[in-house]
CSV table of C-alpha atoms and ligand atoms in Angstrom, one decimal:
chain,number,residue,atom,x,y,z
O,1,MET,CA,-30.4,-4.8,-21.9
O,2,THR,CA,-31.1,-1.9,-20.5
O,3,LEU,CA,-34.0,-1.7,-17.6
O,4,SER,CA,-33.2,2.6,-16.9
O,5,THR,CA,-30.1,5.0,-17.1
O,6,SER,CA,-28.7,3.8,-14.4
O,7,SER,CA,-30.1,0.2,-13.4
O,8,ARG,CA,-28.0,-2.9,-16.2
O,9,VAL,CA,-29.5,-6.6,-16.6
O,10,VAL,CA,-26.7,-8.8,-17.4
O,11,VAL,CA,-27.3,-12.1,-18.7
O,12,PRO,CA,-24.9,-14.6,-17.6
O,13,GLY,CA,-23.2,-17.4,-19.9
O,14,GLY,CA,-20.7,-16.7,-23.1
O,15,ALA,CA,-16.9,-16.8,-23.1
O,16,LEU,CA,-14.6,-13.7,-23.9
O,17,ARG,CA,-13.4,-13.9,-27.3
O,18,GLY,CA,-11.3,-11.5,-29.1
O,19,GLU,CA,-9.7,-8.0,-29.3
O,20,LEU,CA,-10.2,-5.2,-26.7
O,21,ARG,CA,-8.3,-2.1,-26.6
O,22,PRO,CA,-9.1,-1.1,-23.1
O,23,PRO,CA,-9.7,2.9,-22.7
O,24,PRO,CA,-7.3,5.1,-22.5
O,25,ASP,CA,-4.6,5.4,-19.0
O,26,LYS,CA,-6.7,7.4,-16.1
O,27,SER,CA,-4.0,8.8,-14.2
O,28,ILE,CA,-1.8,9.6,-17.7
O,29,THR,CA,-4.9,11.6,-18.9
O,30,HIS,CA,-5.3,13.6,-15.5
O,31,ARG,CA,-0.9,13.9,-15.2
O,32,ALA,CA,-1.0,14.9,-18.8
O,33,VAL,CA,-4.1,17.9,-18.6
O,34,PHE,CA,-1.6,19.2,-15.3
O,35,LEU,CA,1.2,19.3,-16.9
O,36,SER,CA,0.4,20.6,-20.0
O,37,SER,CA,-1.4,23.2,-18.4
O,38,LEU,CA,1.5,23.9,-16.4
O,39,SER,CA,3.7,24.5,-19.2
O,40,GLN,CA,4.4,27.4,-21.2
O,41,GLY,CA,2.5,26.5,-24.9
O,42,THR,CA,1.2,23.8,-27.0
O,43,SER,CA,1.1,20.2,-25.8
O,44,ARG,CA,-1.2,17.4,-27.6
O,45,ILE,CA,-2.5,14.1,-25.8
O,46,VAL,CA,-3.0,11.6,-28.1
O,47,HIS,CA,-5.8,9.0,-26.3
O,48,PRO,CA,-6.7,11.0,-23.8
O,49,LEU,CA,-9.7,9.4,-21.9
O,50,LYS,CA,-12.6,11.1,-22.3
O,51,ALA,CA,-14.6,10.2,-19.1
O,52,ASP,CA,-16.1,12.2,-16.4
O,53,ASP,CA,-13.2,12.2,-13.5
O,54,CYS,CA,-10.9,13.2,-16.8
O,55,GLU,CA,-13.2,15.4,-18.2
O,56,ARG,CA,-13.1,17.6,-14.5
O,57,SER,CA,-9.1,18.0,-15.0
O,58,ALA,CA,-10.0,19.5,-18.2
O,59,GLU,CA,-12.7,21.8,-16.5
O,60,ALA,CA,-10.7,22.9,-13.8
O,61,PHE,CA,-8.2,23.9,-15.9
O,62,ARG,CA,-10.3,25.9,-18.5
O,63,THR,CA,-11.7,27.9,-15.2
O,64,LEU,CA,-8.2,28.4,-14.8
O,65,GLY,CA,-7.7,30.3,-18.1
O,66,VAL,CA,-5.6,27.3,-20.1
O,67,SER,CA,-7.6,26.5,-23.8
O,68,ILE,CA,-8.0,23.1,-23.8
O,69,GLU,CA,-9.7,21.9,-27.5
O,70,THR,CA,-10.4,18.4,-29.0
O,71,ASN,CA,-8.7,18.1,-32.8
O,72,PRO,CA,-10.2,16.8,-35.7
O,73,GLU,CA,-8.1,13.3,-34.6
O,74,GLY,CA,-10.2,13.6,-31.2
O,75,ASP,CA,-6.7,14.4,-28.7
O,76,TRP,CA,-6.8,17.5,-26.6
O,77,ILE,CA,-4.9,20.3,-27.5
O,78,VAL,CA,-3.4,22.6,-24.8
O,79,VAL,CA,-2.4,25.9,-24.7
O,80,GLY,CA,-0.8,25.3,-21.7
O,81,ARG,CA,-0.1,29.0,-19.4
O,82,GLY,CA,3.0,28.0,-17.5
O,83,LEU,CA,3.7,28.1,-14.0
O,84,TYR,CA,2.4,32.0,-13.3
O,85,GLY,CA,0.4,32.2,-16.0
O,86,LEU,CA,-2.7,30.6,-14.5
O,87,ARG,CA,-5.6,33.4,-14.6
O,88,GLU,CA,-8.3,33.9,-11.3
O,89,PRO,CA,-11.6,32.0,-12.0
O,90,ALA,CA,-14.4,34.3,-12.1
O,91,SER,CA,-15.8,32.4,-10.4
O,92,ASP,CA,-14.1,31.0,-7.6
O,93,LEU,CA,-15.7,27.5,-8.2
O,94,ILE,CA,-13.6,24.5,-9.3
O,95,TYR,CA,-16.2,21.3,-9.1
O,96,CYS,CA,-14.2,17.7,-9.3
O,97,GLY,CA,-17.1,16.1,-9.3
O,98,ASN,CA,-16.5,12.5,-8.7
O,99,SER,CA,-12.5,12.9,-8.8
O,100,GLY,CA,-10.4,12.4,-5.9
O,101,THR,CA,-7.1,12.9,-8.4
O,102,THR,CA,-8.5,16.6,-10.4
O,103,LEU,CA,-9.3,17.5,-6.1
O,104,ARG,CA,-5.8,16.6,-4.7
O,105,LEU,CA,-4.0,17.3,-8.0
O,106,ILE,CA,-5.2,20.9,-7.9
O,107,ALA,CA,-5.1,21.8,-4.8
O,108,GLY,CA,-0.8,21.7,-4.9
O,109,VAL,CA,-1.6,23.8,-7.8
O,110,LEU,CA,-3.8,26.4,-6.3
O,111,SER,CA,-1.6,26.2,-3.5
O,112,GLY,CA,1.1,28.4,-5.4
O,113,GLN,CA,-1.3,31.0,-6.6
O,114,PRO,CA,-2.1,34.1,-5.0
O,115,PHE,CA,-6.4,33.9,-5.3
O,116,SER,CA,-8.6,32.2,-3.7
O,117,SER,CA,-10.7,29.7,-4.7
O,118,LYS,CA,-12.4,26.5,-3.7
O,119,LEU,CA,-12.6,23.0,-4.3
O,120,MET,CA,-15.9,20.6,-4.2
O,121,GLY,CA,-16.8,17.4,-5.2
O,122,ASP,CA,-20.1,15.5,-5.1
O,123,LYS,CA,-21.2,12.9,-2.5
O,124,SER,CA,-18.5,10.5,-2.5
O,125,LEU,CA,-15.3,12.9,-3.2
O,126,SER,CA,-17.0,14.9,-0.2
O,127,GLY,CA,-16.9,12.2,1.4
O,128,ARG,CA,-13.1,11.2,1.1
O,129,PRO,CA,-10.3,12.3,4.0
O,130,MET,CA,-8.9,15.8,2.6
O,131,ASP,CA,-6.4,16.1,5.9
O,132,ARG,CA,-3.7,14.3,4.3
O,133,ILE,CA,-3.3,16.9,1.7
O,134,VAL,CA,-4.6,20.0,3.9
O,135,LYS,CA,-1.8,19.5,6.8
O,136,PRO,CA,1.4,19.5,4.3
O,137,LEU,CA,0.1,22.3,1.9
O,138,GLN,CA,-1.0,24.6,4.9
O,139,LYS,CA,2.7,23.7,6.2
O,140,MET,CA,4.3,25.3,3.3
O,141,GLY,CA,2.1,28.1,3.5
O,142,ALA,CA,-1.0,28.0,2.0
O,143,GLU,CA,-4.5,29.4,3.6
O,144,ILE,CA,-6.9,26.1,3.3
O,145,ARG,CA,-10.4,25.5,5.6
O,146,ALA,CA,-11.8,22.0,5.2
O,147,ARG,CA,-15.0,21.0,6.3
O,148,LYS,CA,-14.3,19.1,9.8
O,149,GLY,CA,-10.5,20.1,8.7
O,150,SER,CA,-10.6,17.3,6.6
O,151,PHE,CA,-13.6,17.3,3.8
O,152,ALA,CA,-14.4,19.1,0.8
O,153,PRO,CA,-15.3,21.7,0.1
O,154,LEU,CA,-12.0,23.1,0.5
O,155,HIS,CA,-11.8,26.9,0.4
O,156,LEU,CA,-8.5,27.8,-0.7
O,157,HIS,CA,-5.8,30.2,-0.6
O,158,GLY,CA,-2.2,30.5,-2.2
O,159,ARG,CA,0.6,31.7,-1.2
O,160,ARG,CA,3.8,32.6,-3.4
O,161,PRO,CA,6.3,31.0,-3.4
O,162,LEU,CA,5.9,28.6,-1.0
O,163,GLN,CA,7.9,27.1,1.9
O,164,ALA,CA,9.5,24.0,0.8
O,165,ILE,CA,9.4,21.1,3.6
O,166,GLU,CA,9.9,17.3,4.2
O,167,TRP,CA,7.1,15.6,4.3
O,168,ILE,CA,6.9,12.1,5.4
O,169,SER,CA,3.3,10.5,4.5
O,170,PRO,CA,2.1,7.9,6.8
O,171,VAL,CA,0.1,6.2,4.6
O,172,PRO,CA,1.3,5.3,0.3
O,173,SER,CA,-0.6,7.8,-2.1
O,174,ALA,CA,-0.1,8.9,-5.5
O,175,GLN,CA,-2.8,11.8,-4.8
O,176,VAL,CA,-0.6,13.5,-1.9
O,177,LYS,CA,3.1,12.6,-3.4
O,178,SER,CA,1.8,14.0,-6.9
O,179,CYS,CA,-0.4,17.1,-5.2
O,180,LEU,CA,2.8,17.9,-3.1
O,181,LEU,CA,5.3,17.9,-6.0
O,182,LEU,CA,3.0,20.3,-8.0
O,183,ALA,CA,3.1,22.4,-5.0
O,184,GLY,CA,6.5,22.3,-4.7
O,185,LEU,CA,7.6,24.0,-8.0
O,186,TYR,CA,5.9,26.9,-6.2
O,187,ALA,CA,8.2,26.4,-3.5
O,188,GLU,CA,11.6,28.2,-2.4
O,189,GLY,CA,14.0,25.5,-1.8
O,190,THR,CA,13.7,21.8,-1.8
O,191,THR,CA,10.4,19.4,-1.4
O,192,ILE,CA,10.4,15.8,-0.7
O,193,VAL,CA,8.2,13.3,-0.1
O,194,GLU,CA,8.9,10.0,1.5
O,195,GLU,CA,5.7,7.5,1.2
O,196,PRO,CA,5.9,3.9,3.5
O,197,LEU,CA,5.8,1.9,0.1
O,198,ARG,CA,6.3,3.9,-3.4
O,199,SER,CA,2.7,4.4,-4.9
O,200,ARG,CA,2.8,4.7,-8.9
O,201,ASP,CA,5.3,7.0,-10.2
O,202,HIS,CA,3.9,8.3,-13.3
O,203,THR,CA,3.7,12.3,-11.5
O,204,GLU,CA,7.7,11.6,-11.4
O,205,ARG,CA,8.1,10.6,-15.0
O,206,MET,CA,6.0,12.6,-16.7
O,207,LEU,CA,7.4,15.6,-14.6
O,208,ALA,CA,11.1,14.5,-15.8
O,209,ALA,CA,10.0,14.1,-19.2
O,210,ALA,CA,8.7,17.7,-19.3
O,211,GLY,CA,12.1,18.7,-18.4
O,212,VAL,CA,12.0,19.1,-14.2
O,213,ARG,CA,14.6,17.7,-12.6
O,214,LEU,CA,13.7,15.1,-9.9
O,215,THR,CA,15.4,12.9,-8.0
O,216,VAL,CA,13.8,9.9,-7.0
O,217,GLU,CA,15.3,7.5,-4.5
O,218,GLU,CA,12.8,4.5,-4.2
O,219,ARG,CA,10.8,5.5,-1.7
O,220,ARG,CA,11.4,9.4,-1.4
O,221,VAL,CA,10.8,12.1,-4.4
O,222,SER,CA,12.5,15.1,-4.2
O,223,LEU,CA,12.7,18.6,-6.3
O,224,GLN,CA,13.5,22.2,-6.2
O,225,GLY,CA,10.8,24.8,-6.9
O,226,GLY,CA,11.0,27.6,-9.9
O,227,GLN,CA,11.8,24.8,-12.3
O,228,SER,CA,9.5,25.6,-16.0
O,229,LEU,CA,7.8,22.4,-17.9
O,230,LYS,CA,8.3,21.9,-21.4
O,231,PRO,CA,5.4,21.0,-23.8
O,232,GLN,CA,5.1,18.2,-24.5
O,233,ASP,CA,3.2,15.4,-26.9
O,234,TRP,CA,1.5,12.8,-24.3
O,235,VAL,CA,0.2,9.5,-26.1
O,236,VAL,CA,-1.7,7.9,-23.0
O,237,PRO,CA,-1.6,4.1,-23.0
O,238,SER,CA,-4.5,2.2,-22.0
O,239,ASP,CA,-5.2,1.8,-18.6
O,240,ILE,CA,-4.4,-2.0,-16.6
O,241,SER,CA,-7.3,-1.0,-13.9
O,242,SER,CA,-9.5,-1.4,-16.5
O,243,ALA,CA,-7.7,-4.1,-18.4
O,244,ALA,CA,-8.5,-5.7,-15.2
O,245,PHE,CA,-12.1,-6.1,-15.6
O,246,PHE,CA,-11.9,-8.1,-19.0
O,247,ILE,CA,-8.8,-10.3,-17.6
O,248,VAL,CA,-10.7,-12.0,-14.8
O,249,GLY,CA,-13.6,-12.2,-16.9
O,250,ALA,CA,-11.5,-14.2,-19.8
O,251,LEU,CA,-10.1,-16.0,-16.5
O,252,LEU,CA,-13.5,-16.8,-14.8
O,253,ALA,CA,-15.3,-17.5,-18.0
O,254,PRO,CA,-14.7,-20.7,-19.7
O,255,GLY,CA,-14.2,-21.2,-23.5
O,256,SER,CA,-12.1,-17.4,-23.2
O,257,GLU,CA,-9.0,-16.4,-25.3
O,258,LEU,CA,-8.8,-12.3,-25.3
O,259,MET,CA,-6.2,-10.1,-26.3
O,260,LEU,CA,-5.7,-7.0,-24.6
O,261,ARG,CA,-3.6,-3.9,-26.6
O,262,ASN,CA,-1.2,-1.4,-25.5
O,263,VAL,CA,-1.8,-1.9,-21.9
O,264,ASN,CA,0.6,0.1,-19.5
O,265,THR,CA,2.3,-2.6,-17.1
O,266,ASN,CA,4.4,0.3,-15.3
O,267,PRO,CA,5.7,-1.4,-12.5
O,268,THR,CA,4.5,0.2,-9.9
O,269,ARG,CA,0.5,-0.8,-11.2
O,270,ASP,CA,0.9,-4.5,-12.3
O,271,GLY,CA,0.8,-6.3,-8.7
O,272,ILE,CA,-2.7,-7.8,-10.4
O,273,LEU,CA,-0.5,-9.4,-12.7
O,274,GLU,CA,1.9,-11.1,-10.1
O,275,ILE,CA,-1.5,-12.1,-8.5
O,276,LEU,CA,-3.1,-13.3,-10.6
O,277,GLU,CA,0.4,-15.4,-11.9
O,278,LYS,CA,0.6,-16.8,-8.8
O,279,MET,CA,-3.1,-17.8,-8.5
O,280,GLY,CA,-2.4,-20.0,-11.4
O,281,ALA,CA,-3.2,-17.3,-14.4
O,282,SER,CA,-2.1,-17.5,-18.0
O,283,ILE,CA,-1.7,-15.2,-19.0
O,284,GLN,CA,1.1,-13.8,-22.0
O,285,HIS,CA,3.2,-10.7,-22.2
O,286,GLU,CA,2.5,-10.4,-26.5
O,287,ARG,CA,4.8,-7.2,-27.6
O,288,SER,CA,6.3,-5.3,-24.8
O,289,LEU,CA,7.8,-1.8,-25.8
O,290,VAL,CA,8.2,1.6,-24.3
O,291,SER,CA,6.4,4.9,-25.2
O,292,GLY,CA,6.2,8.2,-23.9
O,293,GLY,CA,8.5,6.6,-20.9
O,294,GLU,CA,6.1,3.6,-19.9
O,295,PRO,CA,6.0,0.2,-20.6
O,296,ILE,CA,3.3,-1.0,-23.1
O,297,THR,CA,2.1,-4.8,-23.5
O,298,ASP,CA,-0.3,-7.1,-25.4
O,299,LEU,CA,-1.5,-9.2,-23.2
O,300,LEU,CA,-3.0,-12.4,-24.5
O,301,VAL,CA,-5.5,-14.1,-21.6
O,302,ARG,CA,-6.9,-17.3,-21.4
O,303,HIS,CA,-10.0,-19.5,-19.6
O,304,ARG,CA,-8.0,-20.8,-16.4
O,305,GLY,CA,-8.6,-22.6,-13.2
O,306,LEU,CA,-7.2,-20.7,-10.5
O,307,LYS,CA,-6.3,-21.7,-6.3
O,308,ALA,CA,-5.7,-18.8,-3.9
O,309,VAL,CA,-3.4,-16.9,-2.8
O,310,VAL,CA,-2.4,-14.6,0.4
O,311,PHE,CA,-1.5,-11.5,-0.3
O,312,GLY,CA,-0.7,-7.9,2.0
O,313,ALA,CA,0.5,-4.6,2.6
O,314,GLU,CA,3.9,-4.1,0.6
O,315,ILE,CA,1.4,-4.8,-3.0
O,316,MET,CA,-1.9,-3.0,-2.2
O,317,PRO,CA,0.3,0.4,-4.1
O,318,ARG,CA,0.5,-1.9,-7.3
O,319,LEU,CA,-3.1,-3.1,-7.4
O,320,VAL,CA,-5.2,-0.5,-4.9
O,321,ASP,CA,-7.8,-0.1,-7.5
O,322,GLU,CA,-8.0,-3.6,-8.3
O,323,VAL,CA,-8.5,-5.4,-5.4
O,324,PRO,CA,-12.5,-5.5,-6.0
O,325,ILE,CA,-11.8,-7.7,-9.2
O,326,LEU,CA,-9.8,-10.1,-7.2
O,327,ALA,CA,-12.1,-10.3,-5.0
O,328,LEU,CA,-14.5,-11.7,-7.8
O,329,ALA,CA,-11.3,-14.2,-8.5
O,330,ALA,CA,-11.4,-15.3,-5.9
O,331,THR,CA,-14.7,-16.4,-5.2
O,332,GLN,CA,-13.6,-19.0,-7.8
O,333,ALA,CA,-10.0,-20.0,-6.8
O,334,GLU,CA,-9.8,-23.3,-4.7
O,335,GLY,CA,-8.8,-22.4,-1.2
O,336,THR,CA,-8.9,-19.3,1.2
O,337,THR,CA,-7.7,-16.4,-0.4
O,338,GLU,CA,-6.6,-13.8,2.1
O,339,ILE,CA,-6.0,-9.9,1.1
O,340,ARG,CA,-4.4,-7.6,4.0
O,341,GLY,CA,-3.3,-4.1,4.6
O,342,ALA,CA,-6.2,-2.7,1.9
O,343,GLU,CA,-7.8,-0.1,4.8
O,344,GLU,CA,-7.1,2.4,2.0
O,345,LEU,CA,-9.9,1.0,0.6
O,346,ARG,CA,-12.6,1.8,2.8
O,347,LEU,CA,-11.5,5.2,1.9
O,348,LYS,CA,-11.8,4.9,-2.2
O,349,GLU,CA,-15.1,6.2,-4.2
O,350,SER,CA,-17.1,3.5,-1.8
O,351,ASP,CA,-15.8,2.1,1.8
O,352,ARG,CA,-14.7,-0.9,-1.2
O,353,LEU,CA,-14.6,-3.9,1.3
O,354,THR,CA,-17.5,-3.3,2.3
O,355,HIS,CA,-19.7,-3.4,-0.8
O,356,VAL,CA,-17.9,-6.0,-2.1
O,357,ALA,CA,-18.4,-8.6,0.5
O,358,GLN,CA,-21.8,-7.4,0.5
O,359,GLY,CA,-22.3,-8.0,-3.0
O,360,LEU,CA,-20.9,-11.3,-3.4
O,361,ASN,CA,-22.2,-12.6,-0.3
O,362,LYS,CA,-25.6,-11.5,-1.8
O,363,MET,CA,-24.8,-13.8,-5.0
O,364,GLY,CA,-23.7,-16.7,-2.5
O,365,ALA,CA,-19.8,-16.2,-2.6
O,366,HIS,CA,-18.1,-16.7,1.0
O,367,VAL,CA,-16.2,-13.5,1.8
O,368,GLU,CA,-15.4,-12.8,5.3
O,369,GLU,CA,-14.9,-8.6,5.8
O,370,LEU,CA,-11.9,-8.2,8.2
O,371,PRO,CA,-10.8,-4.5,9.4
O,372,ASP,CA,-8.1,-4.4,6.7
O,373,GLY,CA,-9.1,-6.7,4.3
O,374,LEU,CA,-11.5,-9.4,3.3
O,375,ARG,CA,-11.2,-13.0,3.6
O,376,ILE,CA,-12.5,-15.1,0.6
O,377,THR,CA,-13.3,-19.1,0.1
O,378,GLY,CA,-13.7,-20.8,-3.1
O,379,PRO,CA,-14.7,-21.9,-5.1
O,380,THR,CA,-18.3,-21.3,-4.9
O,381,PRO,CA,-20.9,-21.1,-7.7
O,382,LEU,CA,-22.6,-17.8,-8.1
O,383,ARG,CA,-26.2,-16.8,-8.8
O,384,GLY,CA,-27.6,-14.1,-9.9
O,385,ALA,CA,-29.0,-11.1,-7.9
O,386,VAL,CA,-30.3,-7.5,-7.6
O,387,LEU,CA,-26.7,-5.4,-7.0
O,388,ASP,CA,-26.5,-1.3,-6.2
O,389,SER,CA,-22.5,-0.3,-7.1
O,390,ALA,CA,-23.4,2.4,-4.6
O,391,GLY,CA,-22.2,5.1,-7.5
O,392,ASP,CA,-18.7,3.0,-7.5
O,393,HIS,CA,-17.6,2.5,-11.1
O,394,ARG,CA,-14.7,-0.4,-10.4
O,395,LEU,CA,-17.9,-1.4,-8.2
O,396,ALA,CA,-20.0,-1.9,-11.2
O,397,MET,CA,-17.9,-3.7,-13.5
O,398,THR,CA,-17.0,-6.4,-10.6
O,399,PHE,CA,-20.9,-7.2,-10.4
O,400,ALA,CA,-20.8,-7.0,-14.6
O,401,ILE,CA,-18.3,-9.4,-14.3
O,402,ALA,CA,-20.2,-11.9,-12.1
O,403,GLY,CA,-23.2,-11.7,-13.5
O,404,LEU,CA,-21.0,-13.1,-16.6
O,405,ILE,CA,-20.7,-16.2,-14.3
O,406,ALA,CA,-23.1,-15.9,-12.0
O,407,ARG,CA,-26.6,-18.6,-12.2
O,408,GLY,CA,-29.3,-16.4,-13.6
O,409,GLU,CA,-29.3,-12.5,-14.2
O,410,THR,CA,-27.8,-10.4,-12.4
O,411,GLU,CA,-29.4,-6.3,-12.2
O,412,ILE,CA,-26.7,-3.7,-11.5
O,413,ASP,CA,-28.4,-0.6,-10.2
O,414,ASN,CA,-26.6,2.5,-10.7
O,415,ALA,CA,-24.8,0.8,-13.4
O,416,ASP,CA,-23.7,4.8,-16.1
O,417,CYS,CA,-21.0,5.2,-13.0
O,418,VAL,CA,-18.8,3.6,-15.1
O,419,ASP,CA,-18.2,6.4,-17.4
O,420,ILE,CA,-15.8,7.8,-14.4
O,421,SER,CA,-13.4,5.6,-16.3
O,422,PHE,CA,-14.5,3.2,-19.0
O,423,PRO,CA,-17.6,4.6,-20.9
O,424,THR,CA,-17.7,2.2,-23.4
O,425,PHE,CA,-18.2,-0.9,-20.9
O,426,TRP,CA,-21.2,-1.8,-21.3
O,427,GLN,CA,-20.7,-2.3,-25.5
O,428,ASP,CA,-17.5,-3.8,-25.1
O,429,LEU,CA,-18.5,-6.6,-23.3
O,430,GLU,CA,-21.0,-7.2,-25.2
O,431,ARG,CA,-18.9,-6.9,-28.0
O,432,LEU,CA,-16.2,-9.7,-26.8
O,433,ARG,CA,-18.9,-12.4,-25.6
O,434,VAL,CA,-19.4,-15.7,-27.6
O,435,GLN,CA,-21.8,-17.8,-27.0
O,436,SER,CA,-19.9,-21.3,-26.7
P,501,S3P,C1,-4.3,7.4,-7.9
P,501,S3P,C2,-4.0,7.4,-6.8
P,501,S3P,C3,-5.0,6.0,-6.3
P,501,S3P,C4,-5.9,5.9,-6.6
P,501,S3P,C5,-6.6,6.4,-7.4
P,501,S3P,C6,-5.7,7.2,-8.9
P,501,S3P,C7,-3.8,8.4,-8.7
P,501,S3P,O1,-5.0,7.4,-5.1
P,501,S3P,O2,-6.2,4.6,-6.3
P,501,S3P,O3,-7.7,5.5,-8.4
P,501,S3P,O4,-4.0,9.0,-10.6
P,501,S3P,O5,-2.8,9.5,-8.2
P,501,S3P,P1,-4.1,7.3,-3.6
P,501,S3P,O6,-3.5,8.2,-4.3
P,501,S3P,O7,-5.3,7.6,-2.6
P,501,S3P,O8,-4.0,5.7,-3.3
């Protein structure tokens, strides 16, 4: 039932049964828009994620003169302008909304353009640190002014050519890595990015598919500037970060048996499956294939009792967006779960450690917030409560799944933010629920 445009009530009970093709991958859709726009010629993006975040990337490139249109099949047709054909926009403003990926990646591209631009975001994005890209881009020769040295809006004037650098990133971050690799295309020399742990590698896979030669040595990636990109047909698989809510929902709701189709199980993204399996989950990998350079799997998930688990920094980049839903799983697991090395979670769309702990505790869970993670003792029965998503899509969906297994109704305020990554979430949840 809907209360208002932004509040949702979740009535508890029922199992999750049937089949779902989760929405297309957000990270891959962003990158398909970027690489197609920077190629010379026409690319096709099959199954793009048509959600707020990726629309921001598409809109940014339209502002820069790229044509991106939807064909009758629903694909995006992108007529790229090549690395050097982007147009100076009539207004210098590029609005990135809630999307960190749009802002951080486009800053890399704009650093190589001989014109000025201003990058802005919504309230959440304006509070997220940008010094992690500003410093290396300045070192490459771009002029960038950030509010208080680190926050959007960013005022940027590019330089051509940029200077290649070797950058040792203090944080594992695919957004930082991708930003610098895109800037590296405009640089003289070889740009090298090293990170403390390997982050998701879609940019590397997709640049290689577009014909860019790059060297990947575990935590180090390098590429030579001046290489051009070839247009492609990109086929976007389903997002494991969106599938995660239904995977955990099916594990927790008694009587559930759910088939999730076409899920991208890239080894830099599949940490959630490893942790849930350690917790005793039964997740069958039914059909595996490789499409567009990415592994795709159908996952069959059945309800199962879970046990506690301990995990830390080493696996964090492989499940960074899944910590809130894993925290919910831990409230229903036998024993004390410890999640450490997760301080980056405080810098996402909201402070996810604080908000997930507060929300789940309001429902009766035992979640202790640690400076770098969470300690969760389970199993605890959950009771319905009034919760605020803080405008964070992954918190809204975590609380919705919690509401499914709670006693009493759960009201989620600011629930429309699911549109950022999973516009059909509420309909899919209703469709797959069966009263057992
Ligand atoms: C993303 C990288 C991750 C992730 C975000 C998407 C990407 O962020 O949390 O949702 O598409 O590159 P960081 O690079 O900040 O870790």
